[in-house]
CSV table of C-alpha atoms in Angstrom, one decimal:
chain,number,residue,atom,x,y,z
A,1,MET,CA,-29.0,-63.2,160.9
A,2,ILE,CA,-26.1,-65.5,161.8
A,3,ILE,CA,-23.6,-64.8,164.6
A,4,LYS,CA,-20.8,-67.2,164.0
A,5,ASN,CA,-17.9,-68.6,166.1
A,6,GLY,CA,-18.4,-66.6,169.2
A,7,THR,CA,-18.3,-68.0,172.8
A,8,ILE,CA,-22.0,-68.3,173.6
A,9,VAL,CA,-22.7,-67.6,177.3
A,10,ASP,CA,-26.2,-68.5,178.5
A,11,PRO,CA,-26.3,-69.3,182.2
A,12,ALA,CA,-30.1,-69.9,182.0
A,13,GLU,CA,-29.3,-72.9,179.7
A,14,GLY,CA,-25.9,-73.8,181.3
A,15,ILE,CA,-24.1,-72.9,178.1
A,16,MET,CA,-20.6,-71.5,177.6
A,17,GLU,CA,-19.1,-72.8,174.4
A,18,THR,CA,-18.0,-71.8,170.9
A,19,GLY,CA,-21.0,-71.9,168.6
A,20,THR,CA,-23.1,-70.1,166.0
A,21,LEU,CA,-26.4,-68.4,166.9
A,22,TYR,CA,-29.1,-68.3,164.2
A,23,ILE,CA,-31.8,-65.6,164.4
A,24,LYS,CA,-35.0,-65.7,162.4
A,25,GLY,CA,-37.2,-62.6,162.5
A,26,ASN,CA,-37.2,-61.4,166.1
A,27,ARG,CA,-36.5,-64.8,167.7
A,28,VAL,CA,-33.5,-67.1,168.3
A,29,GLU,CA,-33.9,-70.0,165.9
A,30,LYS,CA,-31.1,-72.3,167.1
A,31,MET,CA,-27.6,-72.6,168.4
A,32,ILE,CA,-25.2,-75.0,166.8
A,33,PRO,CA,-22.0,-75.8,168.8
A,34,GLY,CA,-18.6,-75.7,167.2
A,35,GLN,CA,-17.1,-73.8,164.3
A,36,TYR,CA,-19.5,-72.4,161.7
A,37,SER,CA,-20.0,-74.4,158.6
A,38,PRO,CA,-21.6,-72.4,155.8
A,39,GLN,CA,-24.8,-73.7,154.2
A,40,ALA,CA,-26.1,-72.7,150.8
A,41,SER,CA,-29.2,-71.4,152.5
A,42,ASP,CA,-27.1,-68.9,154.5
A,43,ALA,CA,-26.2,-66.8,151.4
A,44,GLU,CA,-28.9,-64.2,151.9
A,45,ASP,CA,-28.4,-63.9,155.7
A,46,THR,CA,-26.5,-61.2,157.5
A,47,VAL,CA,-23.4,-63.0,158.9
A,48,ILE,CA,-21.5,-61.5,161.9
A,49,ASP,CA,-18.2,-62.9,162.8
A,50,ALA,CA,-17.9,-63.0,166.7
A,51,GLU,CA,-14.7,-65.0,166.9
A,52,GLY,CA,-12.8,-64.1,170.1
A,53,LYS,CA,-15.9,-62.4,171.5
A,54,TYR,CA,-18.7,-63.4,173.9
A,55,VAL,CA,-22.3,-63.7,172.6
A,56,ILE,CA,-24.6,-63.1,175.5
A,57,PRO,CA,-28.3,-62.3,176.1
A,58,GLY,CA,-29.2,-58.7,176.1
A,59,LEU,CA,-28.6,-57.1,179.4
A,60,ILE,CA,-31.5,-56.1,181.6
A,61,ASP,CA,-31.1,-53.0,183.8
A,62,LEU,CA,-33.7,-52.9,186.6
A,63,HIS,CA,-33.0,-49.3,187.6
A,64,VAL,CA,-32.7,-46.3,185.3
A,65,HIS,CA,-34.0,-42.7,185.3
A,66,PHE,CA,-35.0,-41.4,181.9
A,67,ARG,CA,-36.4,-38.1,183.2
A,68,ASP,CA,-39.3,-38.3,180.8
A,69,PRO,CA,-41.8,-36.7,181.3
A,70,GLY,CA,-40.8,-33.4,182.7
A,71,GLN,CA,-37.1,-33.1,182.8
A,72,THR,CA,-36.1,-34.0,179.2
A,73,TYR,CA,-33.3,-31.5,179.2
A,74,LYS,CA,-31.5,-34.1,181.3
A,75,GLU,CA,-32.6,-37.2,179.3
A,76,ASP,CA,-35.5,-38.4,177.3
A,77,ILE,CA,-36.7,-41.8,176.3
A,78,ALA,CA,-34.9,-41.8,172.9
A,79,THR,CA,-31.5,-40.7,174.3
A,80,GLY,CA,-31.8,-42.9,177.3
A,81,ALA,CA,-32.6,-45.9,175.2
A,82,ALA,CA,-29.8,-45.1,172.8
A,83,ALA,CA,-27.4,-45.0,175.8
A,84,ALA,CA,-28.8,-48.4,176.9
A,85,ALA,CA,-28.2,-49.9,173.5
A,86,ALA,CA,-24.6,-48.7,173.5
A,87,GLY,CA,-24.1,-50.4,176.8
A,88,GLY,CA,-25.6,-53.7,175.7
A,89,VAL,CA,-28.8,-53.2,177.6
A,90,THR,CA,-31.9,-54.3,175.7
A,91,THR,CA,-34.4,-53.9,178.6
A,92,VAL,CA,-34.6,-51.2,181.2
A,93,CYS,CA,-37.0,-50.5,184.0
A,94,ALA,CA,-37.5,-46.7,184.3
A,95,MET,CA,-38.2,-45.3,187.7
A,96,PRO,CA,-41.3,-43.2,188.4
A,97,ASN,CA,-39.8,-40.1,190.0
A,98,THR,CA,-40.4,-37.9,186.9
A,99,SER,CA,-42.5,-34.7,186.6
A,100,PRO,CA,-45.3,-35.6,186.8
A,101,THR,CA,-44.7,-38.7,188.8
A,102,VAL,CA,-45.7,-42.0,187.1
A,103,ASP,CA,-48.6,-42.5,189.4
A,104,SER,CA,-51.5,-42.6,187.0
A,105,VAL,CA,-52.5,-44.8,184.1
A,106,GLU,CA,-52.3,-41.8,181.8
A,107,THR,CA,-48.7,-41.0,182.6
A,108,LEU,CA,-47.8,-44.7,182.4
A,109,ARG,CA,-49.3,-44.9,179.0
A,110,TYR,CA,-47.5,-41.8,177.9
A,111,VAL,CA,-44.1,-43.5,178.7
A,112,LEU,CA,-45.0,-46.8,177.2
A,113,ASP,CA,-46.5,-45.3,174.0
A,114,LYS,CA,-43.5,-43.0,173.5
A,115,ALA,CA,-41.1,-45.8,174.1
A,116,ALA,CA,-42.8,-48.0,171.5
A,117,LYS,CA,-42.4,-45.2,169.0
A,118,GLU,CA,-38.9,-43.9,169.8
A,119,ALA,CA,-36.9,-46.5,171.8
A,120,PRO,CA,-34.7,-49.0,169.9
A,121,ILE,CA,-34.8,-51.2,173.1
A,122,ARG,CA,-37.5,-52.4,175.5
A,123,VAL,CA,-38.5,-49.8,178.1
A,124,GLU,CA,-40.5,-51.1,181.0
A,125,GLN,CA,-42.1,-48.5,183.4
A,126,VAL,CA,-42.2,-48.8,187.2
A,127,SER,CA,-45.1,-47.2,189.0
A,128,ALA,CA,-44.9,-45.0,192.1
A,129,ILE,CA,-46.4,-46.5,195.3
A,130,THR,CA,-48.0,-43.2,196.5
A,131,LEU,CA,-49.5,-40.3,194.5
A,132,GLY,CA,-46.7,-37.9,193.7
A,133,GLU,CA,-44.4,-39.9,195.9
A,134,GLY,CA,-46.0,-37.8,198.6
A,135,ASN,CA,-46.2,-40.5,201.3
A,136,GLU,CA,-49.9,-39.9,201.9
A,137,THR,CA,-52.2,-41.7,199.4
A,138,LEU,CA,-51.6,-45.0,197.6
A,139,VAL,CA,-51.8,-45.1,193.8
A,140,ASP,CA,-54.4,-47.3,192.2
A,141,ILE,CA,-52.3,-50.4,192.5
A,142,SER,CA,-54.6,-52.7,190.5
A,143,ALA,CA,-55.1,-50.2,187.7
A,144,MET,CA,-51.4,-49.5,187.3
A,145,LYS,CA,-50.5,-53.2,187.3
A,146,GLN,CA,-53.3,-53.9,184.7
A,147,ALA,CA,-52.0,-51.0,182.5
A,148,GLY,CA,-48.5,-52.5,182.3
A,149,ALA,CA,-46.5,-51.3,185.3
A,150,ILE,CA,-43.6,-53.8,185.6
A,151,ALA,CA,-43.2,-53.1,189.4
A,152,PHE,CA,-43.8,-50.6,192.1
A,153,SER,CA,-41.3,-48.3,193.7
A,154,GLU,CA,-41.0,-45.0,195.5
A,155,ASP,CA,-37.5,-44.6,194.2
A,156,GLY,CA,-35.7,-41.5,195.2
A,157,LYS,CA,-37.1,-42.0,198.7
A,158,SER,CA,-38.7,-44.5,200.9
A,159,VAL,CA,-42.4,-44.7,201.9
A,160,MET,CA,-41.7,-43.4,205.4
A,161,ASP,CA,-45.3,-43.9,206.8
A,162,THR,CA,-44.9,-47.5,207.8
A,163,ALA,CA,-48.6,-48.3,208.1
A,164,LEU,CA,-49.2,-46.8,204.7
A,165,PHE,CA,-46.3,-48.9,203.3
A,166,ARG,CA,-47.7,-52.0,204.8
A,167,GLU,CA,-51.1,-51.4,203.2
A,168,GLY,CA,-49.3,-50.8,199.9
A,169,LEU,CA,-47.4,-54.0,200.2
A,170,ARG,CA,-50.7,-55.8,200.9
A,171,GLN,CA,-52.3,-54.4,197.8
A,172,ILE,CA,-49.3,-55.1,195.6
A,173,ALA,CA,-49.2,-58.7,196.9
A,174,ALA,CA,-52.9,-59.0,196.0
A,175,VAL,CA,-52.1,-58.3,192.3
A,176,ASP,CA,-48.9,-60.5,192.5
A,177,GLY,CA,-46.7,-57.4,191.9
A,178,VAL,CA,-43.1,-56.7,192.6
A,179,VAL,CA,-41.8,-54.0,195.0
A,180,MET,CA,-38.5,-52.2,194.4
A,181,SER,CA,-37.3,-50.5,197.5
A,182,HIS,CA,-35.0,-47.4,197.8
A,183,CYS,CA,-33.8,-47.9,201.3
A,184,GLU,CA,-33.2,-44.6,203.0
A,185,ASP,CA,-34.5,-43.4,206.4
A,186,LYS,CA,-35.0,-39.7,205.6
A,187,ASP,CA,-35.1,-38.8,209.3
A,188,LEU,CA,-31.6,-40.1,209.7
A,189,VAL,CA,-30.1,-38.4,206.6
A,190,ALA,CA,-30.2,-35.0,208.3
A,191,GLY,CA,-28.9,-33.2,205.3
A,192,GLY,CA,-26.1,-35.6,204.6
A,193,VAL,CA,-24.5,-35.5,201.1
A,194,MET,CA,-21.7,-38.1,201.3
A,195,ASN,CA,-20.6,-41.1,203.3
A,196,ALA,CA,-19.9,-40.4,206.9
A,197,GLY,CA,-16.1,-40.8,207.4
A,198,PRO,CA,-12.7,-39.1,206.9
A,199,LYS,CA,-13.4,-37.7,203.4
A,200,GLN,CA,-16.6,-36.1,204.6
A,201,GLU,CA,-14.8,-34.6,207.6
A,202,GLU,CA,-12.0,-33.4,205.3
A,203,LEU,CA,-14.5,-31.6,202.9
A,204,GLY,CA,-16.7,-30.4,205.8
A,205,TYR,CA,-20.0,-31.7,204.6
A,206,PRO,CA,-22.6,-33.5,206.7
A,207,GLY,CA,-22.3,-37.3,206.4
A,208,ILE,CA,-24.7,-40.2,205.6
A,209,THR,CA,-24.2,-43.2,207.9
A,210,ASN,CA,-24.7,-46.8,206.9
A,211,ALA,CA,-27.7,-47.0,209.3
A,212,VAL,CA,-29.6,-44.7,206.9
A,213,GLU,CA,-29.8,-47.6,204.5
A,214,ASP,CA,-29.6,-50.6,206.9
A,215,VAL,CA,-32.6,-49.6,209.0
A,216,ILE,CA,-35.0,-49.4,206.0
A,217,ALA,CA,-33.6,-52.5,204.4
A,218,ALA,CA,-34.3,-54.4,207.5
A,219,ARG,CA,-37.8,-52.9,207.8
A,220,ASP,CA,-38.7,-53.6,204.2
A,221,ILE,CA,-37.4,-57.2,204.3
A,222,PHE,CA,-39.5,-58.1,207.3
A,223,MET,CA,-42.6,-56.2,206.2
A,224,ALA,CA,-42.5,-57.7,202.7
A,225,ASN,CA,-42.2,-61.2,204.1
A,226,GLU,CA,-45.1,-60.5,206.4
A,227,GLN,CA,-47.3,-59.5,203.5
A,228,GLY,CA,-46.1,-62.2,201.1
A,229,VAL,CA,-44.9,-59.8,198.4
A,230,GLN,CA,-41.8,-60.2,196.2
A,231,LEU,CA,-39.2,-57.6,197.2
A,232,HIS,CA,-36.2,-56.2,195.4
A,233,LEU,CA,-33.7,-53.9,197.2
A,234,CYS,CA,-32.3,-51.2,194.9
A,235,HIS,CA,-28.7,-49.8,194.8
A,236,CYS,CA,-27.4,-51.5,198.0
A,237,SER,CA,-24.2,-50.0,199.3
A,238,THR,CA,-23.4,-51.3,202.8
A,239,LYS,CA,-22.0,-54.3,204.5
A,240,GLY,CA,-25.0,-54.4,206.7
A,241,THR,CA,-27.4,-54.8,203.8
A,242,VAL,CA,-25.3,-57.7,202.5
A,243,GLU,CA,-25.6,-59.4,205.9
A,244,LEU,CA,-29.4,-58.7,205.9
A,245,MET,CA,-29.7,-60.4,202.5
A,246,ARG,CA,-27.8,-63.4,203.7
A,247,MET,CA,-30.2,-63.6,206.6
A,248,ALA,CA,-33.3,-63.2,204.4
A,249,LYS,CA,-32.1,-65.9,202.0
A,250,ARG,CA,-31.4,-68.3,204.9
A,251,LEU,CA,-35.0,-67.7,206.1
A,252,GLY,CA,-36.4,-68.3,202.6
A,253,TYR,CA,-37.8,-64.8,202.1
A,254,ARG,CA,-38.8,-63.7,198.6
A,255,VAL,CA,-36.2,-60.9,198.3
A,256,THR,CA,-33.4,-60.0,195.9
A,257,ALA,CA,-30.9,-57.2,195.8
A,258,GLU,CA,-28.9,-55.2,193.3
A,259,VAL,CA,-25.5,-53.5,193.4
A,260,CYS,CA,-24.4,-50.7,191.1
A,261,PRO,CA,-20.9,-50.7,189.5
A,262,HIS,CA,-19.9,-47.5,191.2
A,263,HIS,CA,-20.5,-49.1,194.6
A,264,PHE,CA,-18.2,-52.0,193.9
A,265,THR,CA,-15.5,-50.1,192.0
A,266,LEU,CA,-15.1,-46.9,194.0
A,267,THR,CA,-14.9,-45.8,197.6
A,268,ASP,CA,-15.3,-42.5,199.3
A,269,ALA,CA,-11.6,-42.3,199.6
A,270,ASP,CA,-11.4,-42.1,195.8
A,271,ILE,CA,-13.3,-38.8,195.8
A,272,PRO,CA,-10.8,-36.2,194.5
A,273,GLY,CA,-12.4,-33.2,196.2
A,274,ASP,CA,-15.6,-31.2,196.0
A,275,GLU,CA,-16.6,-32.6,192.7
A,276,GLY,CA,-20.3,-33.0,191.8
A,277,ASN,CA,-19.8,-36.0,189.5
A,278,TRP,CA,-18.9,-38.0,192.6
A,279,LYS,CA,-22.1,-37.2,194.4
A,280,MET,CA,-24.6,-40.1,194.3
A,281,ASN,CA,-27.3,-41.6,196.6
A,282,PRO,CA,-26.5,-43.9,198.3
A,283,PRO,CA,-23.0,-42.4,198.5
A,284,LEU,CA,-19.7,-44.1,197.8
A,285,ARG,CA,-18.9,-46.1,200.9
A,286,SER,CA,-15.8,-47.5,202.7
A,287,GLU,CA,-13.4,-50.1,201.5
A,288,GLU,CA,-15.0,-52.5,204.0
A,289,ASP,CA,-18.4,-52.0,202.4
A,290,VAL,CA,-16.9,-52.5,198.9
A,291,ARG,CA,-15.3,-55.8,199.9
A,292,ALA,CA,-18.6,-56.9,201.4
A,293,LEU,CA,-20.6,-56.0,198.2
A,294,ILE,CA,-18.1,-57.9,196.0
A,295,GLU,CA,-18.3,-61.0,198.2
A,296,GLY,CA,-22.1,-60.8,198.2
A,297,LEU,CA,-22.0,-60.8,194.4
A,298,ARG,CA,-19.6,-63.7,194.4
A,299,ASP,CA,-21.5,-65.9,196.9
A,300,GLY,CA,-25.0,-65.2,195.7
A,301,SER,CA,-26.2,-63.0,198.6
A,302,MET,CA,-26.6,-60.2,196.1
A,303,ASP,CA,-28.5,-61.0,192.9
A,304,VAL,CA,-28.2,-58.3,190.3
A,305,ILE,CA,-26.0,-55.5,188.9
A,306,SER,CA,-28.0,-52.4,187.9
A,307,THR,CA,-26.8,-48.9,187.1
A,308,ASP,CA,-29.2,-46.4,188.8
A,309,HIS,CA,-28.5,-44.3,185.6
A,310,ALA,CA,-29.3,-40.8,186.8
A,311,PRO,CA,-28.4,-38.0,184.2
A,312,HIS,CA,-28.3,-34.3,185.1
A,313,GLY,CA,-27.6,-31.2,183.2
A,314,GLU,CA,-23.9,-30.1,183.1
A,315,ASP,CA,-24.6,-26.9,184.9
A,316,GLU,CA,-26.4,-28.8,187.7
A,317,LYS,CA,-23.3,-30.8,188.5
A,318,LYS,CA,-20.9,-27.8,188.7
A,319,ASN,CA,-21.8,-27.1,192.4
A,320,GLY,CA,-19.7,-29.8,194.0
A,321,PHE,CA,-21.5,-31.7,196.7
A,322,ARG,CA,-24.3,-29.1,196.7
A,323,SER,CA,-25.2,-30.6,193.3
A,324,PRO,CA,-28.1,-33.1,192.8
A,325,PHE,CA,-27.4,-36.7,193.6
A,326,GLY,CA,-26.7,-39.1,190.7
A,327,ILE,CA,-24.4,-40.3,188.0
A,328,VAL,CA,-24.9,-41.9,184.6
A,329,GLY,CA,-24.0,-45.6,184.1
A,330,LEU,CA,-25.6,-47.3,181.1
A,331,GLU,CA,-22.7,-47.0,178.8
A,332,THR,CA,-20.0,-48.1,181.2
A,333,SER,CA,-21.7,-50.8,183.4
A,334,ALA,CA,-20.7,-53.9,181.3
A,335,ALA,CA,-17.1,-52.8,180.9
A,336,LEU,CA,-16.8,-51.8,184.6
A,337,THR,CA,-18.1,-55.1,185.7
A,338,PHE,CA,-15.8,-57.0,183.4
A,339,THR,CA,-12.8,-54.9,184.3
A,340,ALA,CA,-13.4,-55.0,188.1
A,341,LEU,CA,-14.8,-58.5,188.6
A,342,VAL,CA,-14.4,-60.8,185.6
A,343,ALA,CA,-10.9,-59.9,184.4
A,344,PRO,CA,-9.3,-60.3,187.9
A,345,GLY,CA,-11.1,-63.7,188.3
A,346,LEU,CA,-13.4,-62.6,191.1
A,347,ILE,CA,-16.5,-63.8,189.1
A,348,THR,CA,-16.9,-65.8,185.9
A,349,MET,CA,-18.3,-64.4,182.7
A,350,GLN,CA,-21.3,-66.7,183.3
A,351,ARG,CA,-21.9,-65.1,186.7
A,352,MET,CA,-21.7,-61.6,185.1
A,353,VAL,CA,-24.4,-62.6,182.6
A,354,GLU,CA,-26.4,-64.1,185.4
A,355,LEU,CA,-26.2,-60.9,187.4
A,356,MET,CA,-26.9,-58.5,184.5
A,357,SER,CA,-29.4,-60.5,182.4
A,358,ALA,CA,-30.7,-63.9,183.5
A,359,THR,CA,-31.6,-63.0,187.1
A,360,PRO,CA,-33.1,-59.6,186.3
A,361,ALA,CA,-35.3,-61.4,183.7
A,362,LYS,CA,-36.6,-63.7,186.5
A,363,ILE,CA,-37.2,-60.8,188.9
A,364,ILE,CA,-39.5,-59.0,186.4
A,365,ARG,CA,-40.9,-62.3,185.2
A,366,VAL,CA,-39.8,-62.2,181.6
A,367,ASP,CA,-37.4,-65.0,181.7
A,368,HIS,CA,-39.5,-67.2,179.4
A,369,GLU,CA,-38.2,-65.1,176.5
A,370,ARG,CA,-35.5,-62.6,177.8
A,371,GLY,CA,-32.3,-63.1,179.6
A,372,THR,CA,-31.6,-66.3,177.6
A,373,LEU,CA,-30.5,-67.4,174.1
A,374,ARG,CA,-32.6,-70.6,174.0
A,375,ALA,CA,-34.5,-71.4,170.9
A,376,GLY,CA,-37.7,-69.4,170.7
A,377,ALA,CA,-36.4,-66.6,173.0
A,378,LEU,CA,-36.6,-63.0,171.8
A,379,ALA,CA,-33.6,-62.1,169.7
A,380,ASP,CA,-32.0,-59.7,172.3
A,381,VAL,CA,-28.3,-60.4,171.9
A,382,VAL,CA,-25.1,-58.7,172.7
A,383,ILE,CA,-21.6,-59.3,171.3
A,384,PHE,CA,-19.0,-58.3,173.9
A,385,ASP,CA,-15.3,-58.0,173.1
A,386,PRO,CA,-13.2,-58.9,176.2
A,387,ASN,CA,-9.9,-57.8,174.7
A,388,THR,CA,-10.6,-54.2,173.8
A,389,GLU,CA,-9.3,-51.4,176.0
A,390,TRP,CA,-10.9,-48.1,175.8
A,391,THR,CA,-11.0,-44.8,177.7
A,392,VAL,CA,-14.2,-43.3,179.0
A,393,ASP,CA,-15.0,-40.1,177.2
A,394,PRO,CA,-18.3,-38.6,178.4
A,395,GLU,CA,-18.5,-36.4,175.3
A,396,LYS,CA,-19.0,-39.5,173.3
A,397,PHE,CA,-21.9,-40.8,175.4
A,398,ARG,CA,-25.3,-41.1,173.7
A,399,SER,CA,-26.9,-40.1,176.9
A,400,LYS,CA,-27.6,-36.4,177.4
A,401,GLY,CA,-26.0,-36.9,180.8
A,402,LYS,CA,-22.2,-36.6,181.0
A,403,ASN,CA,-22.0,-36.8,184.8
A,404,THR,CA,-19.7,-39.7,185.5
A,405,PRO,CA,-16.7,-40.1,187.9
A,406,TYR,CA,-15.1,-42.4,185.3
A,407,ALA,CA,-14.0,-39.8,182.8
A,408,GLY,CA,-10.5,-40.7,181.6
A,409,LYS,CA,-10.5,-44.1,183.1
A,410,THR,CA,-9.3,-47.0,180.9
A,411,LEU,CA,-11.6,-50.0,180.9
A,412,LEU,CA,-11.2,-53.6,179.5
A,413,GLY,CA,-14.0,-55.1,177.5
A,414,ARG,CA,-16.5,-53.4,175.3
A,415,VAL,CA,-19.9,-54.0,173.8
A,416,VAL,CA,-19.4,-54.1,170.0
A,417,THR,CA,-22.9,-55.0,168.8
A,418,THR,CA,-26.4,-54.9,170.4
A,419,ILE,CA,-29.3,-56.6,168.8
A,420,CYS,CA,-32.9,-56.0,170.1
A,421,ASP,CA,-35.9,-57.8,168.7
A,422,GLY,CA,-33.8,-59.2,165.9
A,423,LYS,CA,-32.5,-55.8,164.7
A,424,ILE,CA,-29.0,-54.3,165.2
A,425,VAL,CA,-29.6,-51.2,167.4
A,426,TYR,CA,-25.9,-50.4,168.1
A,427,GLN,CA,-22.5,-51.1,166.6
A,428,SER,CA,-19.2,-49.7,167.9
């Protein structure tokens, strides 16, 4: 396969220039700068013209919910992976809060085996930290790591027993694992369903303060450093967490953090009313928080953009802010990031690729062959058209979940081709 005349963007290699990418089998063979010059040997190859478009490494989403096993009416591995491919995502990390929880080698193998058979992209599975996410007994950390768990997380909640969490961190450090923390003090939530503030008061629901996140973010940062384990903070939403990340990096701690597109493109003031598709956890925050998150992405305090893709059934989201938490995001994340951050000049295209591909690859330690287009890397490649405008229509999503607050919104920039393992897995 030959992808000609695109602007190749590979921050891992310091490249942003017009060139032609050659793929042989499932690997990148070479990149030749400049305009494409046909060779006689090219005649039998598939040639894709990417002029006017970006050619980037496949995106890596560290935080998705595929609902498989147990809630496949919301999503399953095949539909979730198809949604990922449509969004330019070639690797996902699926969270463990399924039914049953991914807390055993058997359940882990079920996901990995099913993904190998049904998914057009790479599905990595995260292990729970405690059995059933019950906050009482640790999973067999060593066995789960050996069986292929990419990381450990209690996502959907925090391990609130601090002593148990410390022991979990110690054991994860012993196997050189990665911890992904959902930062939420459940004792402070107190039934809250949206950000504490004027909109919450207007709608009459209990609010969620910033301290709910900040308290656990601080706890986890210091505890992970104490135990010498690599920590990644999921779906950060507050100004306080950004400041904590600045502190942690200044101190040299092994900690990274992600921001979701909905948290840097929307505020709680945008919520149109008692609409379930606007309910997510963490909730949409204030304008001040949004500005802080964007600045954190700009200055390197925040490391990754992930989606927290969380599909639900249509009927489940019809109950306003009494609905379950979560929105879908795989099919809109690249366009939202380009529209909100790259097009206005807040970040460069190189930084977008760094946030959505190169750095995630480093965090899950696959950067030797993913998150880059260097010769020998896996042929996970996306062609992104920065000039196409399109309107979000949830009915056209490949995900079973249609629960998005972006329905009807016009975005700039679109994934036109996704290649995974040298095969075209999506074309618009």
